[in-house]
Amino acid sequence: MAQLTALISVSDKTGIVEFAQALHALNVRLLSTGGTAKLLADAGLPVTEVAQHTGFPEMLDGRVKTLHPKIHGGLLARRDLPEHVSAIQQHGIDTIDILAVNLYPFEATVAKAGCTLEDAIENIDIGGPAMVRSAAKNWKDVTVLTDASQYAQVLDELKAHGKTSDKTRFAASVAAFNRIAQYDAAISNYLSARLDDGSLSTFPEQLNSSFIKVQDLRYGENSHQSAALYRDLYPAPGSLVTGKQLQGKELSYNNIADADAAWECVKSFDAPACVIVKHANPCGVAVAANAAEAYAKAFKTDPTSAFGGIIAFNREVDGAAAQLVAKQFVEVLMAPSFSAEAREILASKVNVRLLQIELPAGGGKTPFEQGRNAQDVKRVGSGLLVQTADNHFLTRADLKVVTTLQPSAQQLDDLMFAWTVAQYVKSNAIVFCGGGMTLGVGAGQMSRIDSARIASIKAENASLSLTGSVVASDAFFPFRDGLDVLADAGASCVIQPGGSMRDDEVIAAANERGIAMVFTGVRHFRH
């Protein structure tokens, strides 16, 4: 068998010396460029620099080094076509059998604070993508590697068979074209977002997205629909797609959608919290001293809707919490961790899907660091609606008391809690709360007054008193009638955005009914 040749030219040098050493031990000839060649030579490996191989020096500060017929002819020549073999022999071109290339770090460069246009441009790789495309196109003869995670399998196959399999080469080719697409998308997004003053627009003139399939799903929202789950190329820490399923049936489309709603909500609380979601809406939310107490309080809000629901905790599920949860039918249970006792208790519930998801470290300044999406996307006919995500967090300093009656310290605590829950309830949203738990949730109605009535009915059905409760409304009250429904139900304090033409009428109604009311200046529509 003829000696194989590998061309290695990497920006990220993770594992590259060990890979080259293993190739050399298998009698593979090594070609390389610049810093990679020096690194391999310093490691004692016999390596030929590309400039020596092509007979043409690197030039233009390294911009031109691999753009040469001896490189691309060696990558593109089909070994099964006599005319290709004859052509490269005529011109003294050797075949290249393995290409290991990762690209200039464009994405990492533009992610840095203070990145200039010049910095970005200089980190646009030209020769690397050209070689990768050549090798990927000729996958039947060339193995192209664009990530260090691929090295081990290639070495195993070379050791066992002296060559890589068709399956491995084709998979590597697909991965290579995907990497080039991701790379070009990042360049396009960055340059399309750049404004004349050097700043970057939130919304580029062309939007290119890259997502990687996590798994096919049994079906979509309904059984006649097909579906799959994709993740961001670089998922945020603490996001749902970073979780690990510990037990249970395969997650369905609806499981994932509801689980994401529950997880995003429960992450919003600093105290031990439990969120129960049904059909994308929180039907019970509570904070308490521990997970078990939080669950017990959340479950009280709406035991009927909690049946077959999705449950999320922001603390470890211990034995006590697991004992309580195990008494009900639950589709998905998620938490940062599960104790050994909890795992043992829940093991008997073989169909319950357990998801372990790390919480974000906290303290991050960007949505990514906080484990949140920077943007929300909604598909419309032949288009996309794209917006910055609703990542606004209210502080007490943001509150404006607009009534004669002032809320007490306990009411302020409950108001902040209720406002956080309302952010995750479908509009129109009305949320009654008290004592760190939801008492009644009205969601998704065309009329805000209907949401208020439904929330009251929910509380009554759960035998929960609304006397002295606080209420959050995700948007302003257009008329006083909604406020009157809350007052009739027993509410003592209301938090709402304000901003209606009839704010004065609603404030007067609150004063008339002896209700304290605060404005936030921010609404939380969720459609």
XYZ file of C-alpha atoms in Angstrom, residues 203 367 372-377 386-392 423:
16
model
C -30.691 42.792 13.623
C -28.245 36.719 28.345
C -31.142 32.871 28.462
C -31.830 33.458 24.795
C -30.762 36.842 23.494
C -33.512 36.758 20.865
C -36.938 35.232 20.357
C -38.000 34.005 16.933
C -37.274 38.356 15.472
C -37.080 40.338 18.698
C -34.800 40.727 21.670
C -35.959 38.294 24.348
C -38.045 39.480 27.290
C -35.192 39.363 29.781
C -36.298 42.361 31.841
C -44.005 37.010 32.926
